[in-house]
């Protein structure tokens, strides 16, 4: 039995019985996942999962050398099905995340009617009870501490999805350019593939060793746009296709990019970010929380310096096409 299907049905049955709709439904629908996520984590702790992973002894060195790392089989099929169902409910608006949803590809004309060019939903863990306790967050946290130090802590999560034939690349960038400049630069993002990622649907590309180089100059990809870009090209980079349930981990300074999705299927990444606990506190004291309170509350004057230099920046909410 497919765990995701089962959850979807259970969730809808709960909603029907309770007669829930709108915002109430959004909150209620997420609680059906909580027990399942806890069950999965109890069945195999993150430490057990790591100890059983054939390559864990090499992670730290590979990450230190290349600035990124590939982890096969972060999730097995049963676990992945739960995240795919959560992802689906968020994308289709069954869980309403509109105050955290926008088009990261809004700097170019809309390619497909009713779909964002690049859909970004910040903070899925705000919407899904116990998401942080599930295997995806627990294991990516474990890997982060293995490669960058025991003091690493969860900072934020997000979804970045490219619908079929939306053909919009994510520009070359280093994540650090989006954030206030922190005294401790250790940071890692984990990009978990919900389905096969390929050159044609927009797999991630990385520039090996770029985390050891200075931060390049970034600017908004168009006037007033939130998405940032710097000078770099595929000639410098390496594509990293992934199988479903596998992930890449990249350093906050590693140059990366993805091509647009020119295929007929979706390309969905579930992303978690970790940095030293002291730096998470430092950000929050500054008032920076990666849009947790809603994207219209983001104060770009305390984000990356590039926004201050660029002046006006706007994040416009988007909604799933069904409800738009
Ligand atoms: O999914 C993408 O295309 C970009 C992801 C990204 O930039 C990131 O995870 O830091
Ligand atoms: Fe990025």
PDB file of C-alpha atoms in Angstrom, residues 62-275:
ATOM      1  CA  UNK A  62      33.955  15.320   0.045  1.00  0.00           C
ATOM      2  CA  UNK A  63      31.938  18.306   1.228  1.00  0.00           C
ATOM      3  CA  UNK A  64      35.069  20.151   2.420  1.00  0.00           C
ATOM      4  CA  UNK A  65      36.747  19.639  -0.987  1.00  0.00           C
ATOM      5  CA  UNK A  66      33.852  20.224  -3.388  1.00  0.00           C
ATOM      6  CA  UNK A  67      31.433  22.401  -1.434  1.00  0.00           C
ATOM      7  CA  UNK A  68      28.670  19.936  -2.224  1.00  0.00           C
ATOM      8  CA  UNK A  69      27.842  16.329  -1.653  1.00  0.00           C
ATOM      9  CA  UNK A  70      25.477  13.744  -3.128  1.00  0.00           C
ATOM     10  CA  UNK A  71      23.605  11.447  -0.734  1.00  0.00           C
ATOM     11  CA  UNK A  72      21.836   8.539  -2.393  1.00  0.00           C
ATOM     12  CA  UNK A  73      18.678   7.148  -0.815  1.00  0.00           C
ATOM     13  CA  UNK A  74      18.069   9.722   1.878  1.00  0.00           C
ATOM     14  CA  UNK A  75      14.480   8.414   1.889  1.00  0.00           C
ATOM     15  CA  UNK A  76      13.103   5.035   0.898  1.00  0.00           C
ATOM     16  CA  UNK A  77       9.987   4.756  -1.250  1.00  0.00           C
ATOM     17  CA  UNK A  78       7.549   4.535   1.674  1.00  0.00           C
ATOM     18  CA  UNK A  79       9.047   7.615   3.323  1.00  0.00           C
ATOM     19  CA  UNK A  80       9.245   9.514   0.042  1.00  0.00           C
ATOM     20  CA  UNK A  81       5.545   8.879  -0.618  1.00  0.00           C
ATOM     21  CA  UNK A  82       4.640  10.771   2.566  1.00  0.00           C
ATOM     22  CA  UNK A  83       6.666  13.825   1.484  1.00  0.00           C
ATOM     23  CA  UNK A  84       5.270  13.676  -2.057  1.00  0.00           C
ATOM     24  CA  UNK A  85       1.755  13.757  -0.604  1.00  0.00           C
ATOM     25  CA  UNK A  86       2.615  16.728   1.654  1.00  0.00           C
ATOM     26  CA  UNK A  87       4.177  18.443  -1.381  1.00  0.00           C
ATOM     27  CA  UNK A  88       1.101  17.755  -3.501  1.00  0.00           C
ATOM     28  CA  UNK A  89      -1.283  19.145  -0.902  1.00  0.00           C
ATOM     29  CA  UNK A  90       0.797  22.313  -0.594  1.00  0.00           C
ATOM     30  CA  UNK A  91       1.146  22.764  -4.364  1.00  0.00           C
ATOM     31  CA  UNK A  92      -2.531  22.134  -5.054  1.00  0.00           C
ATOM     32  CA  UNK A  93      -3.693  24.354  -2.193  1.00  0.00           C
ATOM     33  CA  UNK A  94      -5.317  21.629  -0.077  1.00  0.00           C
ATOM     34  CA  UNK A  95      -2.973  23.041   2.522  1.00  0.00           C
ATOM     35  CA  UNK A  96      -3.216  26.777   1.953  1.00  0.00           C
ATOM     36  CA  UNK A  97       0.274  28.283   2.057  1.00  0.00           C
ATOM     37  CA  UNK A  98      -0.440  31.370  -0.048  1.00  0.00           C
ATOM     38  CA  UNK A  99       1.243  33.817   2.338  1.00  0.00           C
ATOM     39  CA  UNK A 100       4.496  31.883   1.845  1.00  0.00           C
ATOM     40  CA  UNK A 101       4.139  31.197  -1.887  1.00  0.00           C
ATOM     41  CA  UNK A 102       5.552  33.212  -4.778  1.00  0.00           C
ATOM     42  CA  UNK A 103       7.116  32.931  -8.213  1.00  0.00           C
ATOM     43  CA  UNK A 104      10.900  32.848  -7.966  1.00  0.00           C
ATOM     44  CA  UNK A 105      10.907  33.123 -11.759  1.00  0.00           C
ATOM     45  CA  UNK A 106       8.736  36.240 -11.957  1.00  0.00           C
ATOM     46  CA  UNK A 107      11.641  38.211 -13.477  1.00  0.00           C
ATOM     47  CA  UNK A 108      10.684  36.808 -16.905  1.00  0.00           C
ATOM     48  CA  UNK A 109       7.296  36.581 -18.627  1.00  0.00           C
ATOM     49  CA  UNK A 110       4.958  33.809 -17.438  1.00  0.00           C
ATOM     50  CA  UNK A 111       5.605  30.671 -19.500  1.00  0.00           C
ATOM     51  CA  UNK A 112       2.558  28.507 -18.680  1.00  0.00           C
ATOM     52  CA  UNK A 113      -0.878  29.877 -17.889  1.00  0.00           C
ATOM     53  CA  UNK A 114      -1.876  29.062 -14.308  1.00  0.00           C
ATOM     54  CA  UNK A 115       1.607  27.979 -13.189  1.00  0.00           C
ATOM     55  CA  UNK A 116       4.450  29.907 -11.616  1.00  0.00           C
ATOM     56  CA  UNK A 117       7.645  29.838 -13.701  1.00  0.00           C
ATOM     57  CA  UNK A 118       9.434  28.599 -10.557  1.00  0.00           C
ATOM     58  CA  UNK A 119       7.142  28.008  -7.587  1.00  0.00           C
ATOM     59  CA  UNK A 120       8.703  28.702  -4.183  1.00  0.00           C
ATOM     60  CA  UNK A 121       6.866  27.921  -0.943  1.00  0.00           C
ATOM     61  CA  UNK A 122       8.784  29.031   2.124  1.00  0.00           C
ATOM     62  CA  UNK A 123       8.380  27.320   5.490  1.00  0.00           C
ATOM     63  CA  UNK A 124       6.338  24.141   4.805  1.00  0.00           C
ATOM     64  CA  UNK A 125       7.088  23.273   8.456  1.00  0.00           C
ATOM     65  CA  UNK A 126       4.795  26.151   9.480  1.00  0.00           C
ATOM     66  CA  UNK A 127       1.916  24.305   7.820  1.00  0.00           C
ATOM     67  CA  UNK A 128       2.580  20.658   8.609  1.00  0.00           C
ATOM     68  CA  UNK A 129       2.635  19.587  12.247  1.00  0.00           C
ATOM     69  CA  UNK A 130       5.749  17.674  13.254  1.00  0.00           C
ATOM     70  CA  UNK A 131       7.374  18.090   9.827  1.00  0.00           C
ATOM     71  CA  UNK A 132      10.666  18.852  11.558  1.00  0.00           C
ATOM     72  CA  UNK A 133      10.430  15.546  13.454  1.00  0.00           C
ATOM     73  CA  UNK A 134      10.161  13.454  10.277  1.00  0.00           C
ATOM     74  CA  UNK A 135      13.007  11.549   8.614  1.00  0.00           C
ATOM     75  CA  UNK A 136      13.784  14.172   5.949  1.00  0.00           C
ATOM     76  CA  UNK A 137      14.555  16.936   8.463  1.00  0.00           C
ATOM     77  CA  UNK A 138      16.110  14.612  11.028  1.00  0.00           C
ATOM     78  CA  UNK A 139      18.478  12.991   8.529  1.00  0.00           C
ATOM     79  CA  UNK A 140      19.502  16.164   6.714  1.00  0.00           C
ATOM     80  CA  UNK A 141      20.205  17.665  10.179  1.00  0.00           C
ATOM     81  CA  UNK A 142      22.344  14.637  11.038  1.00  0.00           C
ATOM     82  CA  UNK A 143      24.309  14.966   7.782  1.00  0.00           C
ATOM     83  CA  UNK A 144      24.772  18.711   8.384  1.00  0.00           C
ATOM     84  CA  UNK A 145      26.278  18.074  11.817  1.00  0.00           C
ATOM     85  CA  UNK A 146      28.526  15.361  10.375  1.00  0.00           C
ATOM     86  CA  UNK A 147      29.975  17.628   7.700  1.00  0.00           C
ATOM     87  CA  UNK A 148      30.014  21.051   9.393  1.00  0.00           C
ATOM     88  CA  UNK A 149      29.967  20.509  13.176  1.00  0.00           C
ATOM     89  CA  UNK A 150      27.797  19.468  16.111  1.00  0.00           C
ATOM     90  CA  UNK A 151      26.509  22.990  16.672  1.00  0.00           C
ATOM     91  CA  UNK A 152      24.500  23.018  13.423  1.00  0.00           C
ATOM     92  CA  UNK A 153      20.793  23.630  13.839  1.00  0.00           C
ATOM     93  CA  UNK A 154      17.710  23.850  11.620  1.00  0.00           C
ATOM     94  CA  UNK A 155      17.164  27.338  10.211  1.00  0.00           C
ATOM     95  CA  UNK A 156      14.358  27.087   7.621  1.00  0.00           C
ATOM     96  CA  UNK A 157      12.797  24.891   4.946  1.00  0.00           C
ATOM     97  CA  UNK A 158      11.254  25.520   1.532  1.00  0.00           C
ATOM     98  CA  UNK A 159       9.899  23.911  -1.616  1.00  0.00           C
ATOM     99  CA  UNK A 160      11.079  24.881  -5.097  1.00  0.00           C
ATOM    100  CA  UNK A 161       9.065  23.350  -7.933  1.00  0.00           C
ATOM    101  CA  UNK A 162       9.291  23.656 -11.688  1.00  0.00           C
ATOM    102  CA  UNK A 163       6.099  22.620 -13.447  1.00  0.00           C
ATOM    103  CA  UNK A 164       6.238  20.948 -16.895  1.00  0.00           C
ATOM    104  CA  UNK A 165       7.496  23.163 -19.730  1.00  0.00           C
ATOM    105  CA  UNK A 166       7.928  26.240 -17.566  1.00  0.00           C
ATOM    106  CA  UNK A 167      11.404  26.628 -19.089  1.00  0.00           C
ATOM    107  CA  UNK A 168      12.777  29.053 -16.503  1.00  0.00           C
ATOM    108  CA  UNK A 169      16.311  28.583 -15.215  1.00  0.00           C
ATOM    109  CA  UNK A 170      17.148  29.415 -11.593  1.00  0.00           C
ATOM    110  CA  UNK A 171      19.960  31.941 -12.139  1.00  0.00           C
ATOM    111  CA  UNK A 172      23.528  31.206 -10.974  1.00  0.00           C
ATOM    112  CA  UNK A 173      23.933  32.337  -7.378  1.00  0.00           C
ATOM    113  CA  UNK A 174      25.457  31.696  -3.969  1.00  0.00           C
ATOM    114  CA  UNK A 175      22.850  31.411  -1.197  1.00  0.00           C
ATOM    115  CA  UNK A 176      24.951  33.595   1.109  1.00  0.00           C
ATOM    116  CA  UNK A 177      24.063  36.592  -1.055  1.00  0.00           C
ATOM    117  CA  UNK A 178      20.408  36.289   0.077  1.00  0.00           C
ATOM    118  CA  UNK A 179      21.267  36.502   3.767  1.00  0.00           C
ATOM    119  CA  UNK A 180      22.648  39.143   6.110  1.00  0.00           C
ATOM    120  CA  UNK A 181      26.432  38.772   6.337  1.00  0.00           C
ATOM    121  CA  UNK A 182      27.081  36.497   9.322  1.00  0.00           C
ATOM    122  CA  UNK A 183      30.267  36.213  11.363  1.00  0.00           C
ATOM    123  CA  UNK A 184      30.239  32.396  10.984  1.00  0.00           C
ATOM    124  CA  UNK A 185      29.754  31.388   7.337  1.00  0.00           C
ATOM    125  CA  UNK A 186      29.077  27.701   7.899  1.00  0.00           C
ATOM    126  CA  UNK A 187      25.732  26.915   6.258  1.00  0.00           C
ATOM    127  CA  UNK A 188      24.329  24.032   4.259  1.00  0.00           C
ATOM    128  CA  UNK A 189      21.227  23.500   2.125  1.00  0.00           C
ATOM    129  CA  UNK A 190      19.877  20.027   1.445  1.00  0.00           C
ATOM    130  CA  UNK A 191      17.952  19.614  -1.813  1.00  0.00           C
ATOM    131  CA  UNK A 192      15.857  16.431  -1.773  1.00  0.00           C
ATOM    132  CA  UNK A 193      14.495  15.171  -5.110  1.00  0.00           C
ATOM    133  CA  UNK A 194      10.824  14.164  -5.115  1.00  0.00           C
ATOM    134  CA  UNK A 195      11.268  12.577  -8.571  1.00  0.00           C
ATOM    135  CA  UNK A 196      14.147  11.949 -11.001  1.00  0.00           C
ATOM    136  CA  UNK A 197      15.946  15.177 -11.770  1.00  0.00           C
ATOM    137  CA  UNK A 198      17.626  15.425 -15.144  1.00  0.00           C
ATOM    138  CA  UNK A 199      19.255  18.025 -17.377  1.00  0.00           C
ATOM    139  CA  UNK A 200      15.900  18.506 -19.116  1.00  0.00           C
ATOM    140  CA  UNK A 201      13.711  19.017 -16.058  1.00  0.00           C
ATOM    141  CA  UNK A 202      16.185  21.246 -14.204  1.00  0.00           C
ATOM    142  CA  UNK A 203      18.573  19.252 -12.012  1.00  0.00           C
ATOM    143  CA  UNK A 204      20.968  21.239  -9.852  1.00  0.00           C
ATOM    144  CA  UNK A 205      24.427  22.265 -11.157  1.00  0.00           C
ATOM    145  CA  UNK A 206      27.333  23.142  -8.864  1.00  0.00           C
ATOM    146  CA  UNK A 207      30.761  24.734  -9.307  1.00  0.00           C
ATOM    147  CA  UNK A 208      33.140  22.453  -7.364  1.00  0.00           C
ATOM    148  CA  UNK A 209      35.389  24.325  -4.915  1.00  0.00           C
ATOM    149  CA  UNK A 210      33.536  27.627  -5.307  1.00  0.00           C
ATOM    150  CA  UNK A 211      32.767  27.647  -1.553  1.00  0.00           C
ATOM    151  CA  UNK A 212      36.475  28.358  -1.021  1.00  0.00           C
ATOM    152  CA  UNK A 213      36.414  31.434  -3.291  1.00  0.00           C
ATOM    153  CA  UNK A 214      35.133  34.941  -2.449  1.00  0.00           C
ATOM    154  CA  UNK A 215      31.433  35.708  -2.760  1.00  0.00           C
ATOM    155  CA  UNK A 216      30.734  36.974  -6.309  1.00  0.00           C
ATOM    156  CA  UNK A 217      28.849  40.210  -6.940  1.00  0.00           C
ATOM    157  CA  UNK A 218      25.100  39.554  -7.118  1.00  0.00           C
ATOM    158  CA  UNK A 219      22.190  41.631  -8.351  1.00  0.00           C
ATOM    159  CA  UNK A 220      18.433  41.111  -8.767  1.00  0.00           C
ATOM    160  CA  UNK A 221      17.785  39.233 -12.034  1.00  0.00           C
ATOM    161  CA  UNK A 222      15.490  42.117 -13.066  1.00  0.00           C
ATOM    162  CA  UNK A 223      14.641  45.450 -11.480  1.00  0.00           C
ATOM    163  CA  UNK A 224      12.677  44.931  -8.264  1.00  0.00           C
ATOM    164  CA  UNK A 225      12.965  41.125  -8.463  1.00  0.00           C
ATOM    165  CA  UNK A 226      13.653  39.000  -5.401  1.00  0.00           C
ATOM    166  CA  UNK A 227      15.696  36.398  -7.280  1.00  0.00           C
ATOM    167  CA  UNK A 228      19.432  37.148  -7.392  1.00  0.00           C
ATOM    168  CA  UNK A 229      22.067  36.289  -9.968  1.00  0.00           C
ATOM    169  CA  UNK A 230      25.802  36.519 -10.492  1.00  0.00           C
ATOM    170  CA  UNK A 231      28.187  35.919 -13.383  1.00  0.00           C
ATOM    171  CA  UNK A 232      28.834  32.193 -13.909  1.00  0.00           C
ATOM    172  CA  UNK A 233      28.221  29.622 -16.636  1.00  0.00           C
ATOM    173  CA  UNK A 234      27.665  25.930 -17.238  1.00  0.00           C
ATOM    174  CA  UNK A 235      31.290  25.737 -18.459  1.00  0.00           C
ATOM    175  CA  UNK A 236      32.411  26.078 -14.830  1.00  0.00           C
ATOM    176  CA  UNK A 237      29.772  23.753 -13.399  1.00  0.00           C
ATOM    177  CA  UNK A 238      28.862  20.110 -13.023  1.00  0.00           C
ATOM    178  CA  UNK A 239      25.264  18.865 -13.410  1.00  0.00           C
ATOM    179  CA  UNK A 240      24.000  16.621 -10.651  1.00  0.00           C
ATOM    180  CA  UNK A 241      20.999  14.494 -11.682  1.00  0.00           C
ATOM    181  CA  UNK A 242      19.296  12.725  -8.767  1.00  0.00           C
ATOM    182  CA  UNK A 243      17.068   9.735  -8.270  1.00  0.00           C
ATOM    183  CA  UNK A 244      13.854  10.134  -6.242  1.00  0.00           C
ATOM    184  CA  UNK A 245      14.563  10.304  -2.495  1.00  0.00           C
ATOM    185  CA  UNK A 246      18.243  11.192  -3.007  1.00  0.00           C
ATOM    186  CA  UNK A 247      19.646  14.621  -2.215  1.00  0.00           C
ATOM    187  CA  UNK A 248      22.496  17.054  -2.604  1.00  0.00           C
ATOM    188  CA  UNK A 249      23.945  19.177   0.200  1.00  0.00           C
ATOM    189  CA  UNK A 250      25.569  22.476  -0.796  1.00  0.00           C
ATOM    190  CA  UNK A 251      27.488  25.060   1.191  1.00  0.00           C
ATOM    191  CA  UNK A 252      26.060  28.583   1.523  1.00  0.00           C
ATOM    192  CA  UNK A 253      28.860  29.883  -0.712  1.00  0.00           C
ATOM    193  CA  UNK A 254      28.781  27.168  -3.384  1.00  0.00           C
ATOM    194  CA  UNK A 255      27.815  28.513  -6.803  1.00  0.00           C
ATOM    195  CA  UNK A 256      24.749  26.731  -8.172  1.00  0.00           C
ATOM    196  CA  UNK A 257      21.989  26.965 -10.746  1.00  0.00           C
ATOM    197  CA  UNK A 258      19.390  24.855 -12.528  1.00  0.00           C
ATOM    198  CA  UNK A 259      18.130  24.895 -16.118  1.00  0.00           C
ATOM    199  CA  UNK A 260      14.454  25.434 -16.796  1.00  0.00           C
ATOM    200  CA  UNK A 261      12.101  22.485 -16.942  1.00  0.00           C
ATOM    201  CA  UNK A 262      11.581  21.752 -20.636  1.00  0.00           C
ATOM    202  CA  UNK A 263      10.134  18.288 -19.950  1.00  0.00           C
ATOM    203  CA  UNK A 264       6.534  17.139 -19.623  1.00  0.00           C
ATOM    204  CA  UNK A 265       6.827  16.179 -15.949  1.00  0.00           C
ATOM    205  CA  UNK A 266       7.304  18.098 -12.690  1.00  0.00           C
ATOM    206  CA  UNK A 267      10.643  18.717 -10.960  1.00  0.00           C
ATOM    207  CA  UNK A 268      10.202  19.184  -7.234  1.00  0.00           C
ATOM    208  CA  UNK A 269      12.854  19.867  -4.600  1.00  0.00           C
ATOM    209  CA  UNK A 270      12.230  19.747  -0.839  1.00  0.00           C
ATOM    210  CA  UNK A 271      14.890  21.894   0.786  1.00  0.00           C
ATOM    211  CA  UNK A 272      16.124  22.214   4.369  1.00  0.00           C
ATOM    212  CA  UNK A 273      18.773  24.640   5.607  1.00  0.00           C
ATOM    213  CA  UNK A 274      21.112  24.394   8.596  1.00  0.00           C
ATOM    214  CA  UNK A 275      23.635  26.747  10.191  1.00  0.00           C
TER     215      UNK A 275
END
